[in-house]
Tab-separated table of C-alpha atoms in Angstrom:
chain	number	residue	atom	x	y	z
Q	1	UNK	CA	-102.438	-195.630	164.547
Q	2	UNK	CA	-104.054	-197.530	167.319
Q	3	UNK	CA	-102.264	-196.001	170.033
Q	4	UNK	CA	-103.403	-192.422	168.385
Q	5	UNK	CA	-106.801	-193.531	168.472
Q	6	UNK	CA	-107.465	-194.526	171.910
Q	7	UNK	CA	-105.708	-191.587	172.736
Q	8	UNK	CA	-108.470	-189.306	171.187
Q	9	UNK	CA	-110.834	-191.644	172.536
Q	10	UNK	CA	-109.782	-191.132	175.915
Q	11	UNK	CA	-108.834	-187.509	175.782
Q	12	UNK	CA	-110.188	-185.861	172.822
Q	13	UNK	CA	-112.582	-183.577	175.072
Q	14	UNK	CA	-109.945	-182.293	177.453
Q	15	UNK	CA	-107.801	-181.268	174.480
Q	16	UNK	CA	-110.203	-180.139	172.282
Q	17	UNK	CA	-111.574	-177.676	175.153
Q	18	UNK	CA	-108.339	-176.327	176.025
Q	19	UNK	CA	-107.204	-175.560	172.302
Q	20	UNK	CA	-110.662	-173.581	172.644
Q	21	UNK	CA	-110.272	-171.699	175.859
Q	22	UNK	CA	-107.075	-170.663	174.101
Q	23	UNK	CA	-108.215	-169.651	171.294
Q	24	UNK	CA	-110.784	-167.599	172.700
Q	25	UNK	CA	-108.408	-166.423	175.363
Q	26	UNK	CA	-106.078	-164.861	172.400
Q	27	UNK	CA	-109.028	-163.652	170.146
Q	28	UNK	CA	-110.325	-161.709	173.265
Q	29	UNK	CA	-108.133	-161.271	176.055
Q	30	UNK	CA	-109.331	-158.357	177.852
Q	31	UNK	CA	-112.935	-160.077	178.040
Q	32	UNK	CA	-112.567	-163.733	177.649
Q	33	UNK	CA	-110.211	-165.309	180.131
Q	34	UNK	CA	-111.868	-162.772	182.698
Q	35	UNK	CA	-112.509	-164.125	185.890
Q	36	UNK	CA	-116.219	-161.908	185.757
Q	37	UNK	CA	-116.406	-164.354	182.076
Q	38	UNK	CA	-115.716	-167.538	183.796
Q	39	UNK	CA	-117.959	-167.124	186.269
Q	40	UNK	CA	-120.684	-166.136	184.023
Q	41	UNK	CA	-119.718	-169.200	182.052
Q	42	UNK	CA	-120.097	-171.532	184.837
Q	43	UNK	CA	-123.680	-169.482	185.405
Q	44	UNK	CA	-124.535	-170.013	181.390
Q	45	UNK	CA	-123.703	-174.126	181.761
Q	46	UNK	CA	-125.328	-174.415	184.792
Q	47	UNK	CA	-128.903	-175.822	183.858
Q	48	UNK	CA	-127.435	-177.501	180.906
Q	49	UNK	CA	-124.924	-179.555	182.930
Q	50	UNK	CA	-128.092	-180.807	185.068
Q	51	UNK	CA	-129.958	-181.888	182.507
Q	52	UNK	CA	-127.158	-183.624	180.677
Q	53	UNK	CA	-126.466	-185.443	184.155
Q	54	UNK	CA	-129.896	-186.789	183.784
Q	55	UNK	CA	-129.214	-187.789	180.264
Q	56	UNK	CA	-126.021	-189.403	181.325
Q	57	UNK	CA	-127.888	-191.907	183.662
Q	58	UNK	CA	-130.183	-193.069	180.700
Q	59	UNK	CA	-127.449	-193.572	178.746
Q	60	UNK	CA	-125.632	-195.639	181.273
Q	61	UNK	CA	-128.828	-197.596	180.636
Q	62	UNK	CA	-128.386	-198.169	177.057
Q	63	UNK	CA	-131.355	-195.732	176.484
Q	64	UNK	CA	-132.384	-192.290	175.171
Q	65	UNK	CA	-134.934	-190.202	176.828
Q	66	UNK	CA	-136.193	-187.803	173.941
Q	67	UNK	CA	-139.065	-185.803	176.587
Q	68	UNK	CA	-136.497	-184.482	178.405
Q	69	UNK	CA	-136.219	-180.752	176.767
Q	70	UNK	CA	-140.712	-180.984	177.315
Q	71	UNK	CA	-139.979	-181.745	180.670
Q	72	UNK	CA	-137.620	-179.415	181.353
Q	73	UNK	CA	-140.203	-176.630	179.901
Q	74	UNK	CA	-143.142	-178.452	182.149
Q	75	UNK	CA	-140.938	-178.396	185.230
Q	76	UNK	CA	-140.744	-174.401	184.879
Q	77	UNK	CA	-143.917	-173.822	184.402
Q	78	UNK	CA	-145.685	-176.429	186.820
Q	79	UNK	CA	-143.215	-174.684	189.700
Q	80	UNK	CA	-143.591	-170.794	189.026
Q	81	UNK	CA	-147.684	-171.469	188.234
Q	82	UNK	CA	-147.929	-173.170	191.915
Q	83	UNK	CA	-145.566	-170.688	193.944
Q	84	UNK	CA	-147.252	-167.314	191.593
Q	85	UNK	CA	-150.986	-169.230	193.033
Q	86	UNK	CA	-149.523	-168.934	196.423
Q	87	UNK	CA	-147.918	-172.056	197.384
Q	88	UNK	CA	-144.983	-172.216	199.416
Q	89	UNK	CA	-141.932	-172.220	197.289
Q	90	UNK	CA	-140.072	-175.481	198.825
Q	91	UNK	CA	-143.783	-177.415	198.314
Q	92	UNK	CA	-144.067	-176.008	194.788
Q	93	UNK	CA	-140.929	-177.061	193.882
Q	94	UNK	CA	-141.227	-180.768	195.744
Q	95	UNK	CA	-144.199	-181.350	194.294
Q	96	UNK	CA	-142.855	-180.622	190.855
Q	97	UNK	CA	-139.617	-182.882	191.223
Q	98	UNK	CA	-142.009	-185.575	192.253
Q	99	UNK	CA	-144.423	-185.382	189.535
Q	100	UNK	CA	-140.865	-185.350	187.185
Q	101	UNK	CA	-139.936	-188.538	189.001
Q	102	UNK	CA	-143.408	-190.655	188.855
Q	103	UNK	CA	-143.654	-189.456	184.840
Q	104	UNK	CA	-139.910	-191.031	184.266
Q	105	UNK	CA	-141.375	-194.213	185.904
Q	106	UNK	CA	-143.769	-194.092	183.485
Q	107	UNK	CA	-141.572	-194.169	181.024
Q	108	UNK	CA	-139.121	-196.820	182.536
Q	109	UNK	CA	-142.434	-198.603	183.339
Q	110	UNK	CA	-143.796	-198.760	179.443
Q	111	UNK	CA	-140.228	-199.393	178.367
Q	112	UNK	CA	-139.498	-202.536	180.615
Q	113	UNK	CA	-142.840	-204.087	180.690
Q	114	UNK	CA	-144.326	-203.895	177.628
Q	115	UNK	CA	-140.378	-203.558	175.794
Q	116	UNK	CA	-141.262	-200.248	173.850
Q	117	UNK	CA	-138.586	-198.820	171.958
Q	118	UNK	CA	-137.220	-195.408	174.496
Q	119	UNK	CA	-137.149	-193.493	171.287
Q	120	UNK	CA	-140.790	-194.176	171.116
Q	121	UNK	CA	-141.855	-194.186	174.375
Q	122	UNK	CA	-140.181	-191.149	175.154
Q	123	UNK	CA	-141.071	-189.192	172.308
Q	124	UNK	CA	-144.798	-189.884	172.627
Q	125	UNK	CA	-144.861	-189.158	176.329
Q	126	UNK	CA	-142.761	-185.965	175.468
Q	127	UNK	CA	-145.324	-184.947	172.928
Q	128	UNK	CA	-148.704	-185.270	175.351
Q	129	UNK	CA	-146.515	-183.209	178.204
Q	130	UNK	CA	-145.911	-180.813	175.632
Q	131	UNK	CA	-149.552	-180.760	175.400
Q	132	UNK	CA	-150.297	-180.890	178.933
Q	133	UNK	CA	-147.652	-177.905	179.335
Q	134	UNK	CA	-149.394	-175.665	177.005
Q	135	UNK	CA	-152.876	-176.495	178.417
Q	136	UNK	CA	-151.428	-175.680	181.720
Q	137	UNK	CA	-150.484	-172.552	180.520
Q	138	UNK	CA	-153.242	-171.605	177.766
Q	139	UNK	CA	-149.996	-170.888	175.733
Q	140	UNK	CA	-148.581	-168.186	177.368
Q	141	UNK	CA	-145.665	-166.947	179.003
Q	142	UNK	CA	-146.200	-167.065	183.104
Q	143	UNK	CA	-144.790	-164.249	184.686
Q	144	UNK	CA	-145.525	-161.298	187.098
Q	145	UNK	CA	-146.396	-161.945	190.761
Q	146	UNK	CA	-143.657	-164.484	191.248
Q	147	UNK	CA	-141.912	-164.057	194.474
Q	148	UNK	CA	-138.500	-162.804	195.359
Q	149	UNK	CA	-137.293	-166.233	197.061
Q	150	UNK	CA	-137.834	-168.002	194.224
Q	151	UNK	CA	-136.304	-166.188	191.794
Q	152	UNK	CA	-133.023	-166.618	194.267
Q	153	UNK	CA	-132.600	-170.266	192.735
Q	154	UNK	CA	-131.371	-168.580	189.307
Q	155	UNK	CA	-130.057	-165.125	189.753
Q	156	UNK	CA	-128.922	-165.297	193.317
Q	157	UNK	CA	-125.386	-165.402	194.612
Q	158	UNK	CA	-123.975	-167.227	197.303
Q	159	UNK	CA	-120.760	-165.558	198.420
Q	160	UNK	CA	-119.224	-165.061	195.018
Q	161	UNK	CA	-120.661	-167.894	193.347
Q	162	UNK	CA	-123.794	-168.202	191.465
Q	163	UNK	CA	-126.061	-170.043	193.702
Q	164	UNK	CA	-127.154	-172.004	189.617
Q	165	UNK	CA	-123.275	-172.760	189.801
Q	166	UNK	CA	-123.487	-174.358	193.176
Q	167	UNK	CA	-126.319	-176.020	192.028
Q	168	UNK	CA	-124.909	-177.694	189.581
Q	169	UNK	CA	-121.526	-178.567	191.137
Q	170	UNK	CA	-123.914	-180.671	193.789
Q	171	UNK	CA	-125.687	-182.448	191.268
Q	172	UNK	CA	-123.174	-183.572	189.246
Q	173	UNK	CA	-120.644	-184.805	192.530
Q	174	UNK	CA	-124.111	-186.444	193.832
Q	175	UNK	CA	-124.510	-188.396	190.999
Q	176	UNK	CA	-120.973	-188.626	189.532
Q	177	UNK	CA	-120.464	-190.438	193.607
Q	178	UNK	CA	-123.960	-192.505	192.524
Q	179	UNK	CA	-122.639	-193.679	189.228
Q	180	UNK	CA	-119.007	-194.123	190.418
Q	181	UNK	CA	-119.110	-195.531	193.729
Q	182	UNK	CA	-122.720	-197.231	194.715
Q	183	UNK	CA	-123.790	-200.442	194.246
Q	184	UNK	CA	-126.838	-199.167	192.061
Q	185	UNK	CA	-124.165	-197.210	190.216
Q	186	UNK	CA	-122.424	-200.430	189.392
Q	187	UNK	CA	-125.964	-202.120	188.227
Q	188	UNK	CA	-127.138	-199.340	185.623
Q	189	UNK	CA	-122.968	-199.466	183.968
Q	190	UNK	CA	-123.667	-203.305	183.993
Q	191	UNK	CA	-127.390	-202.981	182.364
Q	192	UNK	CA	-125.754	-200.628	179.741
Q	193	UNK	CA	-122.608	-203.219	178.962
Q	194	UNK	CA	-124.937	-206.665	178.755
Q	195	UNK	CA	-128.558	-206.383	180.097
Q	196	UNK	CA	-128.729	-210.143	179.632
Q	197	UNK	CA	-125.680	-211.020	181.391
Q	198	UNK	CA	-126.816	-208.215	184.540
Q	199	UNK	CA	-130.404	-210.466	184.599
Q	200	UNK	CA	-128.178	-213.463	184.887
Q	201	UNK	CA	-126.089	-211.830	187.458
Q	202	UNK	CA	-129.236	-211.062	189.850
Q	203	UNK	CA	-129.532	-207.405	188.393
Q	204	UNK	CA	-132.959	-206.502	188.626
Q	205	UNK	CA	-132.448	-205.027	185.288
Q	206	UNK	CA	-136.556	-203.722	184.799
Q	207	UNK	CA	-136.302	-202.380	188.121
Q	208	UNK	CA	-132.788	-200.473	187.976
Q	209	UNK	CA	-133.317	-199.246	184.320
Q	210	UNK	CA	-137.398	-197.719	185.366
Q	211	UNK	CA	-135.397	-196.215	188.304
Q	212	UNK	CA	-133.239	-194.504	186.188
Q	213	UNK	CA	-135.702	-192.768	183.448
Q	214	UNK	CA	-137.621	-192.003	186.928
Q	215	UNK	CA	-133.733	-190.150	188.175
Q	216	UNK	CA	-133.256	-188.466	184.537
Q	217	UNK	CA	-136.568	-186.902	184.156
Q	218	UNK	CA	-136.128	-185.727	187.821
Q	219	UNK	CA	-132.874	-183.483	186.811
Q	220	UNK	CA	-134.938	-181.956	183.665
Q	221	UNK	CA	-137.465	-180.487	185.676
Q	222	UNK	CA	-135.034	-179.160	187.807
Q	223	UNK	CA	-133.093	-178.212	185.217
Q	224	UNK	CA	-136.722	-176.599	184.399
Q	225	UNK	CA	-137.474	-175.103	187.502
Q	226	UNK	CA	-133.980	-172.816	187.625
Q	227	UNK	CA	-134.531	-172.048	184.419
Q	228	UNK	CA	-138.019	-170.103	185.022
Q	229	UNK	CA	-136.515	-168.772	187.892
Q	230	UNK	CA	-133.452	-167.069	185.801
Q	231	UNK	CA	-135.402	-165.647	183.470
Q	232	UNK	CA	-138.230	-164.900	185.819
Q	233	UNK	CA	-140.863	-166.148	183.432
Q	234	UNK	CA	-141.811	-169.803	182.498
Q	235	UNK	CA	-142.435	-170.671	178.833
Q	236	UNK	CA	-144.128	-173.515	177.702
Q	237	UNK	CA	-141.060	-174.542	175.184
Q	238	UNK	CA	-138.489	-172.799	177.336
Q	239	UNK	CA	-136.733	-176.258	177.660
Q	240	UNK	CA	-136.734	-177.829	174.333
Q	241	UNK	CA	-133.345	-175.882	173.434
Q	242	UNK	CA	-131.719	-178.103	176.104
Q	243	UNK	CA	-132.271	-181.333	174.807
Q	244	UNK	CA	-129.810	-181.690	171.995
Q	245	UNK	CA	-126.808	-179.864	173.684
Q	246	UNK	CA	-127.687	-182.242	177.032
Q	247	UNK	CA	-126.813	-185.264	174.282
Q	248	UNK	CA	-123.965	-183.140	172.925
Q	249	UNK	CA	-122.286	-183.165	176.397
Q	250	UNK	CA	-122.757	-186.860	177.076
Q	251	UNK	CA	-121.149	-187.706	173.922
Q	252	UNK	CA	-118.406	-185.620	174.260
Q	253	UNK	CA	-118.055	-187.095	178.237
Q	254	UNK	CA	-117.861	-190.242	177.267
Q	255	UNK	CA	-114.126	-189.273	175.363
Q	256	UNK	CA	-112.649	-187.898	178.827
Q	257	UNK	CA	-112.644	-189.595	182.439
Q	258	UNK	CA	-113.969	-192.975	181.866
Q	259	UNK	CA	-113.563	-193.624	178.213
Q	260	UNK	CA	-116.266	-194.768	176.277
Q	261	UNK	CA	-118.571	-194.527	179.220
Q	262	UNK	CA	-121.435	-192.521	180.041
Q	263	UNK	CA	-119.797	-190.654	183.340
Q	264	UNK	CA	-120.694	-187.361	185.207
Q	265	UNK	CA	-117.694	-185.362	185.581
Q	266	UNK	CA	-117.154	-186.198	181.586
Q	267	UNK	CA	-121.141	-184.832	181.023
Q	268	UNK	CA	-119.784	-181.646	183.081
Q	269	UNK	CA	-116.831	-181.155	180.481
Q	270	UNK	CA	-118.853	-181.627	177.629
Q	271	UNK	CA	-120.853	-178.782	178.796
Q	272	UNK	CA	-118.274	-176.282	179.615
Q	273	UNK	CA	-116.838	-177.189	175.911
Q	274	UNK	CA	-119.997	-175.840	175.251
Q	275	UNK	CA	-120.471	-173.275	177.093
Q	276	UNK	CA	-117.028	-171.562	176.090
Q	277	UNK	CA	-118.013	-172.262	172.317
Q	278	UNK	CA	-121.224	-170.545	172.741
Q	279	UNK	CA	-119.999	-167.257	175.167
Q	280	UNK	CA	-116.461	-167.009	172.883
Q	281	UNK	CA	-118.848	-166.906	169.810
Q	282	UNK	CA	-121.405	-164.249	171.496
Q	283	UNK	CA	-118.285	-162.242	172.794
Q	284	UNK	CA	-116.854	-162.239	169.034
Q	285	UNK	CA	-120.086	-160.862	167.935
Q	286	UNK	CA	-120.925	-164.072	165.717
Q	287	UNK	CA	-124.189	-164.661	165.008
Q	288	UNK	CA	-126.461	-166.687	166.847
Q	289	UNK	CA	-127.285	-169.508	164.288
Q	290	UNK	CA	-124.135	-170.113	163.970
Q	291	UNK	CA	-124.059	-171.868	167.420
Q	292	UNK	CA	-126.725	-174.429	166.582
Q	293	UNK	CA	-124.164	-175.705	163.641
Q	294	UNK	CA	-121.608	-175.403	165.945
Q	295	UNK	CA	-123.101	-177.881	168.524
Q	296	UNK	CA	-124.141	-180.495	166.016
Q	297	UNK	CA	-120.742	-180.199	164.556
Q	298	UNK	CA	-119.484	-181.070	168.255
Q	299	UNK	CA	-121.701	-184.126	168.116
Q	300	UNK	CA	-120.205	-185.194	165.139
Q	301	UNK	CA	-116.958	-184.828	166.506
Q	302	UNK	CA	-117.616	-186.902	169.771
Q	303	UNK	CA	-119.135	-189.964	168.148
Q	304	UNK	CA	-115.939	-189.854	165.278
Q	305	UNK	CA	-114.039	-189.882	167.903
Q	306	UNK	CA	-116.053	-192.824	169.693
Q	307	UNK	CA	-115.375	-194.669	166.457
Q	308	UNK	CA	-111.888	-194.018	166.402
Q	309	UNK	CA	-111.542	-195.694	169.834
Q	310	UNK	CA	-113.634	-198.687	168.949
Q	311	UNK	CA	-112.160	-199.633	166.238
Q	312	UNK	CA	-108.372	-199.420	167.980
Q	313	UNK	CA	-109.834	-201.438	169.985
């Protein structure tokens, strides 16, 4: 029983998504296993495999960042209202990352210092960007005027490949290397195991763990800014459908690569599970809601199998 266990602890995901692709692959073979469909899949994952990387890091952390979906909506539309006013589209998009990054700090900030609950912290400061994002935008959708350049960063193609799907391949080896093979890496898995014993270590633990709400918050505005520039529009709540799928794919990453552990390439195959759940289900003609049960059922399924593998333990 033990041994059974930690063995869906450890490789639940990676089994799980291939008796999926299979399934799929039989229920629609001249569409599904396509290589048009996989590409499109890899397209359709693409900005919720950033965000979930971002997610991943606070988690690492011990921590939950709950504004991430409002930042991911304030990212879009900060970026596409500066380029559409005439600002250069690699300044537009700076200055939004680095807004992103000095709001996390603010969060990491409140959370360290003053040793606010995340759940609080982030869910207040994810309210008054909400806020700031429909102020920003007087509540409607931004679009028209917005140049072609920008709207390369979600619909163009480099070569074959989606330039989203390059995208997201960078992020997640750039901070899959972070996690995995830098010293800062190895600080933010030790403030997630024992933040006490990290401080006692020499950790800077307030330091590493501000760092990384500043990194996560970062990734869902630019998780934002592709977004807007896929659908050429920006919508003040275009990102709030990202948040619990981001959380989704973390918990099922933690059951593959590095088990138990928050870990990059894991956050990447808990969003293609995902992603094939949600294009096999449009491609069957199943109806939309149906997804949204789908996911939470997925995030049932990871943490049951988290269970499973603590208690062989």
């Amino acid at each position: 029983m033990r041994s059974k266990s930690m063995f869906l602890s450890s490789y639940g995901t990676i089994i799980a998504l291939f008796i999926v692709f299979v399934a799929f692959s039989l229920l629609s073979p001249s569409v599904f296993p396509t290589l048009r469909n996989l590409l499109n899949i890899t397209r359709q994952i693409s900005l919720l495999a950033i965000i979930a990387t971002g997610a991943t890091i606070i988690m690492t952390v011990g921590e939950f960042d709950l504004s991430i979906g409002a930042m991911a909506s304030f990212g879009g539309v900060l970026a596409t209202g500066l380029v559409v006013s005439g600002m250069a589209i690699p300044l537009a998009v700076l200055l939004t990352l680095f807004f992103a990054f000095l709001f996390g700090l603010g969060n990491g900030y409140l959370v360290t210092r003053f040793g606010v609950f995340s759940f609080i912290t982030t869910l207040s400061s994810g309210t008054m960007l909400s806020g700031l994002t429909f102020w920003y935008t007087g509540g409607a959708t931004i679009f028209g005027g917005i140049p072609e350049p920008f709207l390369w960063l979600g619909q163009g193609m480099l070569g074959p490949l989606p330039v989203p799907t390059l995208l997201m391949f960078l992020v997640v080896a750039l901070f899959w290397f972070l996690l995995s093979y830098t010293e800062f890496g190895r600080r933010l898995y030790a403030i997630g195991g024992n933040p006490v014993a990290a401080e006692l270590s020499g950790v800077r633990v307030a330091r590493d763990k501000t760092f990384a709400f500043g990194y996560t918050a970062l990734l869902a505005a630019s998780a934002g800014v592709i977004l807007a520039s896929r659908l050429g529009s920006a919508h003040p709540t275009a990102g709030g459908s990202l948040f619990l799928p981001s959380y989704a794919a973390v918990f099922l990453g933690m059951t593959t690569v590095r088990g138990g552990f928050p870990n990059a390439w894991g956050t990447f195959l808990g969003s293609l599970m995902i992603g094939i759940i949600a294009n096999g289900l449009t491609i069957l003609n199943v109806p939309f809601y149906l997804q949204d049960i789908v996911t939470g059922a997925i995030v049932i399924m990871a943490v049951v199998f988290q269970s499973l593998g603590k208690i062989a333990l």
